Short mmCIF file of C-alpha atoms and ligand atoms in Angstrom, two decimals:
data_model
loop_
_atom_site.label_atom_id
_atom_site.label_comp_id
_atom_site.label_asym_id
_atom_site.label_seq_id
_atom_site.Cartn_x
_atom_site.Cartn_y
_atom_site.Cartn_z
CA MET A 1 -13.23 -5.68 19.96
CA ARG A 2 -14.01 -8.93 21.75
CA LEU A 3 -12.56 -11.97 20.07
CA THR A 4 -15.78 -13.88 20.87
CA LYS A 5 -17.59 -11.44 18.53
CA PHE A 6 -14.88 -11.06 15.93
CA TYR A 7 -14.37 -13.49 13.03
CA LEU A 8 -10.80 -14.77 13.12
CA PRO A 9 -10.54 -18.19 11.46
CA VAL A 10 -6.84 -18.94 12.10
CA MET A 11 -5.34 -22.06 10.54
CA LYS A 12 -3.01 -24.41 12.38
CA GLU A 13 -1.51 -26.03 9.31
CA THR A 14 0.61 -24.20 6.81
CA PRO A 15 -1.36 -23.99 3.56
CA SER A 16 0.59 -25.95 0.96
CA GLU A 17 -0.26 -23.68 -2.00
CA ALA A 18 1.44 -20.67 -0.42
CA GLN A 19 5.08 -20.26 -1.41
CA ILE A 20 6.01 -17.04 0.35
CA ALA A 21 5.71 -15.92 3.97
CA SER A 22 3.14 -13.19 3.44
CA HIS A 23 0.79 -15.47 1.53
CA ARG A 24 1.11 -18.19 4.18
CA LEU A 25 0.62 -15.79 7.05
CA MET A 26 -2.34 -13.98 5.52
CA LEU A 27 -4.13 -17.30 5.11
CA ARG A 28 -3.06 -18.69 8.48
CA ALA A 29 -3.94 -15.52 10.40
CA GLY A 30 -7.42 -15.43 8.89
CA MET A 31 -6.80 -12.16 7.06
CA MET A 32 -8.19 -13.30 3.74
CA ARG A 33 -9.59 -16.25 1.88
CA GLN A 34 -9.06 -17.25 -1.72
CA GLU A 35 -12.27 -17.19 -3.78
CA GLY A 36 -10.72 -17.91 -7.17
CA ALA A 37 -7.31 -17.69 -8.84
CA GLY A 38 -5.93 -14.30 -7.79
CA ILE A 39 -9.25 -13.32 -6.19
CA TYR A 40 -9.53 -12.88 -2.44
CA ALA A 41 -12.15 -12.07 0.14
CA TRP A 42 -10.82 -9.71 2.79
CA LEU A 43 -11.75 -11.10 6.19
CA PRO A 44 -12.16 -8.68 9.11
CA LEU A 45 -8.52 -8.77 10.28
CA GLY A 46 -7.03 -8.26 6.82
CA PHE A 47 -9.61 -5.64 5.95
CA ARG A 48 -8.51 -3.51 8.91
CA VAL A 49 -4.93 -3.47 7.58
CA LEU A 50 -6.09 -2.72 4.04
CA LYS A 51 -8.13 0.25 5.31
CA LYS A 52 -5.18 1.66 7.28
CA ILE A 53 -2.88 1.46 4.28
CA GLU A 54 -5.55 3.06 2.13
CA GLN A 55 -5.93 5.88 4.66
CA ILE A 56 -2.19 6.65 4.78
CA VAL A 57 -2.11 6.72 0.98
CA ARG A 58 -5.14 9.04 0.99
CA GLU A 59 -3.69 11.43 3.58
CA GLU A 60 -0.44 11.81 1.67
CA GLN A 61 -2.23 12.26 -1.66
CA ASP A 62 -4.36 14.98 -0.07
CA ARG A 63 -1.29 16.61 1.48
CA ALA A 64 0.35 16.75 -1.95
CA GLY A 65 -2.69 18.54 -3.36
CA ALA A 66 -4.40 15.65 -5.15
CA VAL A 67 -8.20 15.55 -5.02
CA GLU A 68 -10.11 12.32 -4.39
CA MET A 69 -12.91 11.03 -6.60
CA LEU A 70 -14.24 7.61 -7.60
CA MET A 71 -14.52 6.11 -11.05
CA PRO A 72 -16.43 2.89 -11.79
CA THR A 73 -14.80 -0.52 -12.17
CA ILE A 74 -16.70 -1.30 -15.38
CA GLN A 75 -15.78 0.64 -18.51
CA GLN A 76 -16.92 0.76 -22.12
CA ALA A 77 -14.72 -0.76 -24.81
CA ASP A 78 -15.29 2.25 -27.10
CA LEU A 79 -13.34 4.47 -24.75
CA TRP A 80 -10.33 2.20 -25.12
CA ARG A 81 -10.72 2.15 -28.89
CA GLU A 82 -10.16 5.91 -28.87
CA SER A 83 -6.72 5.53 -27.34
CA GLY A 84 -5.91 2.45 -29.38
CA ARG A 85 -5.39 0.32 -26.28
CA TYR A 86 -8.46 -1.90 -26.63
CA ASP A 87 -6.61 -4.29 -28.89
CA ALA A 88 -3.14 -3.52 -27.57
CA TYR A 89 -3.96 -4.50 -23.99
CA GLY A 90 -4.42 -8.14 -24.92
CA LYS A 91 -5.48 -11.00 -22.70
CA GLU A 92 -4.84 -9.20 -19.43
CA MET A 93 -8.07 -7.32 -19.94
CA LEU A 94 -11.25 -8.97 -18.71
CA ARG A 95 -13.79 -8.33 -21.44
CA ILE A 96 -17.51 -8.47 -20.75
CA GLU A 97 -20.63 -8.11 -22.86
CA ASP A 98 -23.76 -6.53 -21.43
CA ARG A 99 -27.34 -7.64 -22.28
CA GLY A 100 -27.48 -5.20 -25.18
CA GLY A 101 -24.41 -6.77 -26.74
CA ARG A 102 -22.23 -3.77 -25.87
CA GLU A 103 -18.59 -4.53 -25.23
CA MET A 104 -17.53 -3.65 -21.71
CA LEU A 105 -14.49 -4.40 -19.58
CA PHE A 106 -13.42 -4.52 -15.97
CA GLY A 107 -10.90 -1.67 -15.71
CA PRO A 108 -7.24 -2.66 -15.41
CA THR A 109 -6.39 1.08 -15.08
CA ASN A 110 -8.15 4.39 -15.76
CA GLU A 111 -6.14 6.64 -18.12
CA GLU A 112 -8.83 6.55 -20.81
CA MET A 113 -11.72 7.21 -18.46
CA ILE A 114 -10.07 10.11 -16.65
CA THR A 115 -9.10 11.63 -20.01
CA GLU A 116 -12.73 11.38 -21.11
CA ILE A 117 -13.83 13.02 -17.85
CA VAL A 118 -11.48 16.00 -18.04
CA ARG A 119 -11.95 16.70 -21.73
CA ALA A 120 -15.62 17.31 -20.93
CA GLY A 121 -14.83 19.78 -18.15
CA MET A 122 -11.56 21.54 -18.90
CA ARG A 123 -11.57 24.40 -21.37
CA SER A 124 -8.69 26.74 -20.75
CA TYR A 125 -5.15 26.75 -19.42
CA LYS A 126 -6.70 28.52 -16.42
CA ASP A 127 -8.37 25.21 -15.45
CA LEU A 128 -4.90 23.71 -14.97
CA PRO A 129 -2.97 22.30 -13.20
CA LYS A 130 -5.08 19.58 -11.53
CA LEU A 131 -4.32 16.34 -9.76
CA LEU A 132 -7.13 13.80 -9.33
CA TYR A 133 -7.04 10.35 -7.76
CA HIS A 134 -9.20 7.45 -6.74
CA ILE A 135 -8.73 4.24 -4.81
CA GLN A 136 -10.56 1.52 -6.67
CA TRP A 137 -10.45 -2.20 -7.48
CA LYS A 138 -8.80 -3.21 -10.71
CA PHE A 139 -8.87 -6.46 -12.62
CA ARG A 140 -5.98 -7.79 -14.67
CA ASP A 141 -6.15 -11.33 -15.95
CA GLU A 142 -2.50 -12.01 -15.02
CA VAL A 143 -0.95 -15.07 -16.70
CA ARG A 144 0.36 -16.28 -13.38
CA PRO A 145 -1.57 -14.91 -10.42
CA ARG A 146 0.49 -15.93 -7.41
CA PHE A 147 1.93 -15.11 -4.03
CA GLY A 148 -1.49 -14.17 -2.69
CA VAL A 149 -2.26 -10.45 -2.80
CA MET A 150 1.17 -9.68 -4.27
CA CYS A 151 0.07 -10.65 -7.74
CA GLY A 152 -3.67 -10.93 -7.73
CA ARG A 153 -6.13 -10.61 -10.57
CA GLU A 154 -8.52 -8.40 -8.62
CA PHE A 155 -6.52 -5.87 -6.58
CA LEU A 156 -6.89 -2.46 -4.97
CA MET A 157 -4.92 0.39 -6.47
CA LYS A 158 -4.63 4.08 -5.81
CA ASP A 159 -4.27 5.74 -9.18
CA ALA A 160 -3.75 9.46 -9.57
CA TYR A 161 -3.67 11.50 -12.77
CA SER A 162 -2.08 14.88 -13.40
CA PHE A 163 -3.18 17.53 -15.90
CA ASP A 164 -0.92 20.40 -16.88
CA PHE A 165 -0.60 22.98 -19.61
CA ASP A 166 3.04 22.44 -20.48
CA ASP A 167 5.89 20.03 -19.99
CA GLU A 168 7.52 22.04 -17.23
CA SER A 169 4.36 22.19 -15.15
CA GLY A 170 3.77 18.49 -15.86
CA ARG A 171 7.15 17.68 -14.37
CA ARG A 172 6.25 19.68 -11.28
CA SER A 173 3.17 17.49 -10.83
CA TYR A 174 5.33 14.41 -11.31
CA ASN A 175 7.65 15.69 -8.58
CA LYS A 176 4.72 16.15 -6.19
CA MET A 177 3.78 12.50 -6.53
CA PHE A 178 7.44 11.47 -6.27
CA ALA A 179 7.74 13.28 -2.94
CA ALA A 180 4.33 12.10 -1.73
CA TYR A 181 5.30 8.47 -2.40
CA LEU A 182 8.48 8.78 -0.36
CA ARG A 183 6.40 9.91 2.61
CA THR A 184 3.60 7.40 2.03
CA PHE A 185 5.80 4.32 2.23
CA GLU A 186 7.97 5.67 5.04
CA ARG A 187 4.87 6.25 7.18
CA MET A 188 4.09 2.54 6.86
CA GLY A 189 7.59 1.70 8.07
CA LEU A 190 8.85 0.79 4.60
CA LYS A 191 11.90 1.99 2.71
CA ALA A 192 10.73 2.26 -0.88
CA ILE A 193 13.46 3.24 -3.31
CA PRO A 194 12.55 5.11 -6.49
CA MET A 195 14.16 3.35 -9.44
CA ARG A 196 14.37 4.17 -13.11
CA ALA A 197 11.78 2.07 -14.85
CA GLU A 198 10.46 1.13 -18.21
CA THR A 199 7.15 2.72 -19.05
CA GLY A 200 5.55 -0.37 -20.63
CA PRO A 201 2.01 -0.20 -22.08
CA ILE A 202 1.20 3.04 -20.21
CA GLY A 203 3.78 4.88 -22.36
CA GLY A 204 5.84 8.03 -21.85
CA ASP A 205 9.46 8.79 -21.12
CA LEU A 206 9.71 9.75 -17.44
CA SER A 207 8.99 6.95 -15.00
CA HIS A 208 10.04 5.58 -11.62
CA GLU A 209 9.08 2.43 -9.81
CA PHE A 210 9.06 2.51 -6.01
CA ILE A 211 10.60 -0.72 -4.81
CA ILE A 212 10.92 -2.26 -1.37
CA LEU A 213 13.79 -4.68 -1.00
CA ALA A 214 12.70 -8.25 -0.19
CA ASP A 215 14.16 -11.64 -1.08
CA THR A 216 10.78 -12.79 -2.31
CA GLY A 217 10.36 -9.82 -4.66
CA GLU A 218 9.62 -10.43 -8.32
CA SER A 219 12.10 -7.93 -9.76
CA ALA A 220 15.89 -7.97 -9.70
CA VAL A 221 17.07 -4.51 -8.68
CA PHE A 222 20.38 -2.65 -8.48
CA CYS A 223 20.97 0.41 -6.38
CA ASP A 224 23.28 2.53 -4.29
CA LYS A 225 23.11 1.70 -0.58
CA ARG A 226 23.03 5.38 0.33
CA LEU A 227 19.47 5.62 -0.99
CA ILE A 228 18.25 3.54 1.93
CA GLU A 229 19.44 6.12 4.45
CA MET A 230 18.21 9.13 2.52
CA PRO A 231 15.77 11.22 4.62
CA VAL A 232 12.32 11.64 3.10
CA PRO A 233 10.41 14.96 2.83
CA GLN A 234 8.95 16.24 6.10
CA LYS A 235 5.31 16.88 6.93
CA ASP A 236 5.70 20.64 6.44
CA THR A 237 7.08 20.25 2.91
CA ASP A 238 5.52 22.85 0.64
CA PHE A 239 4.06 20.79 -2.17
CA ASP A 240 3.33 23.92 -4.17
CA GLY A 241 6.96 24.92 -3.92
CA ASP A 242 9.90 23.59 -5.91
CA LEU A 243 10.39 19.89 -5.22
CA GLN A 244 13.03 19.37 -7.89
CA SER A 245 15.85 19.30 -5.34
CA ILE A 246 14.18 16.38 -3.52
CA VAL A 247 13.83 14.44 -6.75
CA ASP A 248 17.38 15.30 -7.79
CA GLN A 249 18.72 14.09 -4.46
CA PHE A 250 17.14 10.67 -4.91
CA THR A 251 17.84 10.32 -8.60
CA ALA A 252 21.50 11.33 -8.21
CA HIS A 253 22.28 7.82 -6.98
CA TYR A 254 22.09 4.76 -9.16
CA ALA A 255 18.88 2.73 -8.85
CA ALA A 256 17.35 0.64 -11.61
CA THR A 257 15.21 -2.44 -12.11
CA ASP A 258 16.63 -5.22 -14.28
CA GLU A 259 14.97 -3.99 -17.50
CA MET A 260 16.73 -0.64 -17.18
CA HIS A 261 19.91 -1.88 -15.54
CA ASP A 262 23.27 -0.92 -17.02
CA GLU A 263 26.00 -2.93 -15.28
CA ALA A 264 28.84 -0.84 -16.67
CA GLU A 265 27.27 2.39 -15.40
CA PHE A 266 26.49 0.74 -12.05
CA GLU A 267 30.13 -0.28 -11.57
CA LYS A 268 31.39 3.08 -12.74
CA THR A 269 29.16 5.27 -10.59
CA VAL A 270 28.79 3.26 -7.37
CA GLU A 271 31.73 2.20 -5.20
CA GLU A 272 31.81 -1.53 -4.63
CA GLU A 273 30.94 -1.33 -0.92
CA ASN A 274 27.80 0.69 -1.74
CA ARG A 275 26.42 -1.59 -4.45
CA ILE A 276 23.23 -3.47 -3.70
CA ALA A 277 22.07 -6.17 -6.11
CA ALA A 278 18.90 -7.57 -4.61
CA ARG A 279 15.30 -8.45 -5.22
CA GLY A 280 12.43 -6.06 -4.76
CA ILE A 281 8.67 -5.64 -4.70
CA GLU A 282 7.12 -2.88 -6.80
CA VAL A 283 4.71 -0.98 -4.55
CA GLY A 284 4.27 2.10 -6.67
CA HIS A 285 4.88 3.30 -10.20
CA ILE A 286 4.74 6.84 -11.55
CA PHE A 287 4.72 8.02 -15.17
CA PHE A 288 4.75 11.28 -17.02
CA PHE A 289 3.55 10.58 -20.54
CA GLY A 290 2.67 14.00 -21.92
CA THR A 291 0.02 13.87 -24.61
CA LYS A 292 -0.13 10.11 -25.19
CA TYR A 293 -3.85 9.95 -24.31
CA SER A 294 -4.93 13.57 -24.58
CA LYS A 295 -3.89 13.80 -28.24
CA PRO A 296 -5.78 10.81 -29.68
CA MET A 297 -8.70 11.41 -27.31
CA LYS A 298 -8.73 15.15 -27.99
CA ALA A 299 -8.53 16.39 -24.43
CA MET A 300 -7.60 19.98 -25.21
CA VAL A 301 -7.44 23.33 -23.49
CA ALA A 302 -7.04 26.78 -24.98
CA GLY A 303 -3.80 28.59 -24.24
CA SER A 304 -3.51 32.33 -23.56
CA ASP A 305 -3.35 32.86 -27.34
CA GLY A 306 -6.69 31.08 -27.73
CA LYS A 307 -5.15 28.09 -29.54
CA ASP A 308 -6.11 24.58 -28.39
CA VAL A 309 -3.34 22.28 -27.17
CA PRO A 310 -3.56 18.73 -25.77
CA ILE A 311 -3.24 18.45 -21.98
CA GLN A 312 0.03 17.15 -20.52
CA MET A 313 -0.71 14.11 -18.37
CA GLY A 314 0.88 11.68 -15.95
CA SER A 315 -0.39 8.71 -13.96
CA TYR A 316 0.66 7.49 -10.54
CA GLY A 317 -0.20 4.10 -9.05
CA VAL A 318 0.16 2.55 -5.60
CA GLY A 319 -0.54 -1.15 -5.04
CA VAL A 320 -2.70 -0.80 -1.93
CA SER A 321 -3.61 -4.49 -1.56
CA ARG A 322 -0.11 -5.61 -2.61
CA LEU A 323 1.27 -3.50 0.24
CA VAL A 324 -0.47 -5.72 2.81
CA GLY A 325 1.68 -8.61 1.58
CA GLY A 326 4.74 -6.42 1.13
CA LEU A 327 4.50 -5.24 4.74
CA ILE A 328 4.32 -8.81 6.02
CA GLU A 329 7.36 -9.74 3.90
CA ALA A 330 9.19 -6.90 5.65
CA PHE A 331 7.83 -7.56 9.15
CA HIS A 332 7.42 -11.17 10.29
CA ASP A 333 9.19 -14.07 11.97
CA ASP A 334 8.58 -17.82 12.19
CA ASP A 335 5.68 -17.30 14.60
CA GLY A 336 3.76 -14.76 12.57
CA CYS A 337 3.31 -11.12 11.62
CA LYS A 338 4.99 -8.21 13.42
CA TRP A 339 2.93 -5.21 12.43
CA PRO A 340 4.31 -1.68 12.58
CA MET A 341 1.94 0.49 14.65
CA ALA A 342 0.82 2.59 11.67
CA VAL A 343 -0.82 -0.33 9.85
CA THR A 344 -1.53 -2.93 12.52
CA PRO A 345 -5.08 -4.34 12.56
CA PHE A 346 -5.29 -3.55 16.31
CA HIS A 347 -2.77 -1.65 18.44
CA ALA A 348 -2.80 -4.20 21.23
CA GLY A 349 -4.13 -7.59 22.23
CA LEU A 350 -5.52 -8.26 25.70
CA VAL A 351 -5.20 -11.90 26.71
CA ASN A 352 -7.42 -13.24 29.47
CA LEU A 353 -5.67 -16.43 30.56
CA LYS A 354 -8.66 -17.73 32.47
CA ALA A 355 -11.94 -16.53 30.99
CA GLY A 356 -14.73 -17.46 33.39
CA ASP A 357 -12.67 -16.79 36.49
CA ALA A 358 -14.52 -13.91 38.14
CA GLU A 359 -11.49 -11.95 39.34
CA THR A 360 -9.51 -12.33 36.12
CA ASP A 361 -12.55 -11.38 34.06
CA GLU A 362 -13.11 -8.31 36.20
CA ALA A 363 -9.49 -7.15 35.88
CA CYS A 364 -9.53 -7.71 32.09
CA GLU A 365 -12.88 -5.98 31.58
CA LYS A 366 -11.63 -2.92 33.45
CA ILE A 367 -8.46 -2.66 31.37
CA TYR A 368 -10.42 -3.31 28.19
CA ARG A 369 -12.74 -0.39 28.99
CA GLU A 370 -9.81 1.88 29.88
CA LEU A 371 -7.97 1.06 26.65
CA GLU A 372 -11.04 1.66 24.51
CA ALA A 373 -11.73 4.94 26.31
CA ALA A 374 -8.14 6.01 25.59
CA GLY A 375 -8.65 5.32 21.88
CA VAL A 376 -6.45 2.24 21.81
CA GLU A 377 -7.67 -0.34 19.30
CA VAL A 378 -7.65 -3.49 21.34
CA LEU A 379 -8.51 -7.07 20.49
CA TYR A 380 -9.65 -8.70 23.72
CA ASP A 381 -9.19 -12.47 23.75
CA ASP A 382 -12.10 -13.35 26.02
CA THR A 383 -12.43 -16.87 24.62
CA PRO A 384 -12.16 -20.00 26.75
CA ALA A 385 -9.16 -21.33 24.76
CA ARG A 386 -6.05 -22.68 26.52
CA PRO A 387 -3.20 -20.23 27.23
CA GLY A 388 -0.85 -21.91 24.73
CA GLU A 389 -3.38 -21.52 21.95
CA LYS A 390 -3.99 -17.89 22.89
CA PHE A 391 -0.28 -17.03 22.88
CA ALA A 392 0.28 -18.69 19.52
CA ARG A 393 -2.71 -16.91 18.00
CA MET A 394 -1.58 -13.50 19.29
CA ASP A 395 1.93 -14.04 17.93
CA LEU A 396 0.48 -15.17 14.60
CA ILE A 397 -1.69 -12.09 14.11
CA GLY A 398 1.24 -9.99 15.29
CA LEU A 399 -0.24 -7.00 17.14
CA PRO A 400 2.57 -4.72 18.43
CA TYR A 401 1.68 -5.21 22.13
CA GLN A 402 0.16 -8.08 24.12
CA ILE A 403 -1.22 -7.49 27.59
CA VAL A 404 -1.46 -10.81 29.40
CA ILE A 405 -3.54 -11.21 32.55
CA GLY A 406 -4.14 -14.42 34.54
CA PRO A 407 -5.19 -15.33 38.08
CA ARG A 408 -1.59 -15.14 39.32
CA GLY A 409 -1.14 -11.64 37.93
CA VAL A 410 -4.40 -10.51 39.47
CA LYS A 411 -3.13 -11.70 42.87
CA SER A 412 0.18 -9.88 42.55
CA GLY A 413 -1.51 -6.85 40.93
CA ASN A 414 0.43 -7.12 37.66
CA ALA A 415 -0.14 -7.62 33.96
CA GLU A 416 2.57 -8.88 31.68
CA LEU A 417 3.26 -6.66 28.68
CA LYS A 418 4.95 -8.24 25.68
CA ARG A 419 6.32 -6.31 22.75
CA ARG A 420 5.90 -8.38 19.59
CA SER A 421 8.76 -6.77 17.61
CA ASP A 422 11.52 -8.17 19.86
CA GLY A 423 9.65 -10.34 22.36
CA GLU A 424 10.64 -8.17 25.31
CA ARG A 425 8.39 -8.58 28.37
CA GLU A 426 7.83 -6.53 31.49
CA ASP A 427 5.44 -6.54 34.43
CA ILE A 428 3.23 -3.48 34.79
CA ALA A 429 0.79 -2.72 37.61
CA LEU A 430 -2.78 -3.53 36.61
CA ASP A 431 -3.99 -0.02 37.31
CA ALA A 432 -1.22 1.54 35.20
CA VAL A 433 -1.15 -0.78 32.20
CA ALA A 434 -3.85 0.94 30.11
CA SER A 435 -2.31 4.39 30.34
CA HIS A 436 1.15 2.92 29.77
CA VAL A 437 0.08 1.15 26.57
CA SER A 438 -1.91 4.10 25.36
CA ALA A 439 1.21 6.30 25.68
CA LEU A 440 3.28 3.74 23.77
CA VAL A 441 0.71 3.67 20.99
CA ARG A 442 0.45 7.42 20.82
CA ASP A 443 4.24 7.83 20.62
CA ALA A 444 4.55 5.21 17.91
CA LEU A 445 1.95 6.96 15.77
CA VAL A 446 3.67 10.35 15.74
CA TYR A 447 5.04 10.91 12.28
CA ASP A 448 6.59 14.06 10.90
P1 ATP B 1 3.80 -5.46 -11.80
O1 ATP B 1 4.62 -5.60 -13.04
O2 ATP B 1 4.62 -5.28 -10.54
O3 ATP B 1 2.76 -6.51 -11.61
P2 ATP B 1 2.63 -3.25 -13.24
O4 ATP B 1 3.84 -2.52 -13.65
O5 ATP B 1 1.89 -4.04 -14.20
O6 ATP B 1 2.96 -4.11 -11.94
P3 ATP B 1 1.24 -0.71 -12.77
O7 ATP B 1 0.37 -0.61 -13.94
O8 ATP B 1 2.45 0.12 -12.67
O9 ATP B 1 1.60 -2.25 -12.52
O10 ATP B 1 0.30 -0.57 -11.46
C1 ATP B 1 0.55 0.26 -10.33
C2 ATP B 1 0.77 -0.55 -9.08
O11 ATP B 1 -0.28 -1.50 -8.86
C3 ATP B 1 2.04 -1.41 -9.14
O12 ATP B 1 3.16 -0.66 -8.76
C4 ATP B 1 1.72 -2.51 -8.15
O13 ATP B 1 2.08 -2.11 -6.84
C5 ATP B 1 0.21 -2.66 -8.24
N1 ATP B 1 -0.15 -3.86 -9.02
C6 ATP B 1 -0.04 -4.02 -10.34
N2 ATP B 1 -0.46 -5.24 -10.72
C7 ATP B 1 -0.86 -5.87 -9.59
C8 ATP B 1 -1.40 -7.16 -9.32
N3 ATP B 1 -1.62 -8.05 -10.29
N4 ATP B 1 -1.69 -7.48 -8.03
C9 ATP B 1 -1.49 -6.58 -7.04
N5 ATP B 1 -0.98 -5.36 -7.25
C10 ATP B 1 -0.67 -4.99 -8.50
MG1 MG B 2 4.47 -0.91 -12.97
#
């Protein structure tokens, strides 16, 4: 992508309304623009990150055996009356009336709708188990939308739903999502720790929040340090096999959010040197709630004895748009973002220090073509801006590698390669730089 074609409205000044790094950087780097309280337009740079996160989430859901679908954003109030949540949900729900006077709402979540969908299509225990998911925008009229995409009103969520015949099978589905989440966040470069959590308005008794540690997080969390080093399930994990040992391994150590925290138990079960009391960002939340929706909404299947029983259900959310902010909180410095390769908007930036100079242009164009041909996503700064401005902009948007080429380099036959994560620089021959960078990108994207 040529920067002259792209739309990258970077800001020089720090926006005063932004209190945390990710919010500031997303605005400054031209990733998004606020269009209302807690409502954001995703500009091209931010949208690329959002799509990559979404794709990792999708791949790991698919690997775990979940099946993708898409439900609408707008729902009918009557559906929510069946579960009893229409009144219970309160002011967080955005209520709408259509031209016929029918009460509608912008979905804050989809338990009711998915229950309605499966009760129409599932008849027998033989139709179970099933795991369905979608990645769709939600609206919650949060009291205090803040911190940019971290707590928005309109936000993108992956929500999956499990359907099982009995409690035991339901817990197996829960374990699949538990294991899938460990992989999902790790692939993005994040350590998300599953913590005992309250079930809140979704209901049920088995629930974990997946939390990444960050000083700017909204929840106070308490956990055993050893959880951070715990290896996550490998690519070849059999998701149809028994995953209980994986779940047991993670839940054996203390980890709880403040609502569920028990200080006495924490002190008793975790040695002092292993205790972490920190702040965290909730990036995922899983629940097993049995028949909470299937019973009132009469989503039943016949067992082998022919008797109807309500389906056992769970729901499993990932904050896809929140993760963009969460990743920046985890990976940035004073100059800007420092994207991990798996989610970066482009793998590399190519900086032409003297656009308009025939020889420099020619060298850059050649490397640009080579990189694109090798499948490297490259943002080519072909603008006439001054070098200082170009360097600052590249650091701000935080691509993992910067390839810098100017008239002096062309003369000596070298490009300068800078690694954004630690600022390390090296000179690489112009005719070798594209293959060198493409190998670095390829290696960084291998994930087992
Ligand atoms: P929180 O209390 O952290 O706002 P929640 O418990 O209300 O979240 P869930 O219903 O569990 O949210 O939703 C699943 C996931 O969706 C959360 O783990 C979070 O990552 C994301 N999420 C929830 N609310 C928002 C929001 N207002 N803005 C962005 N992401 C959100
Ligand atoms: Mg939650």
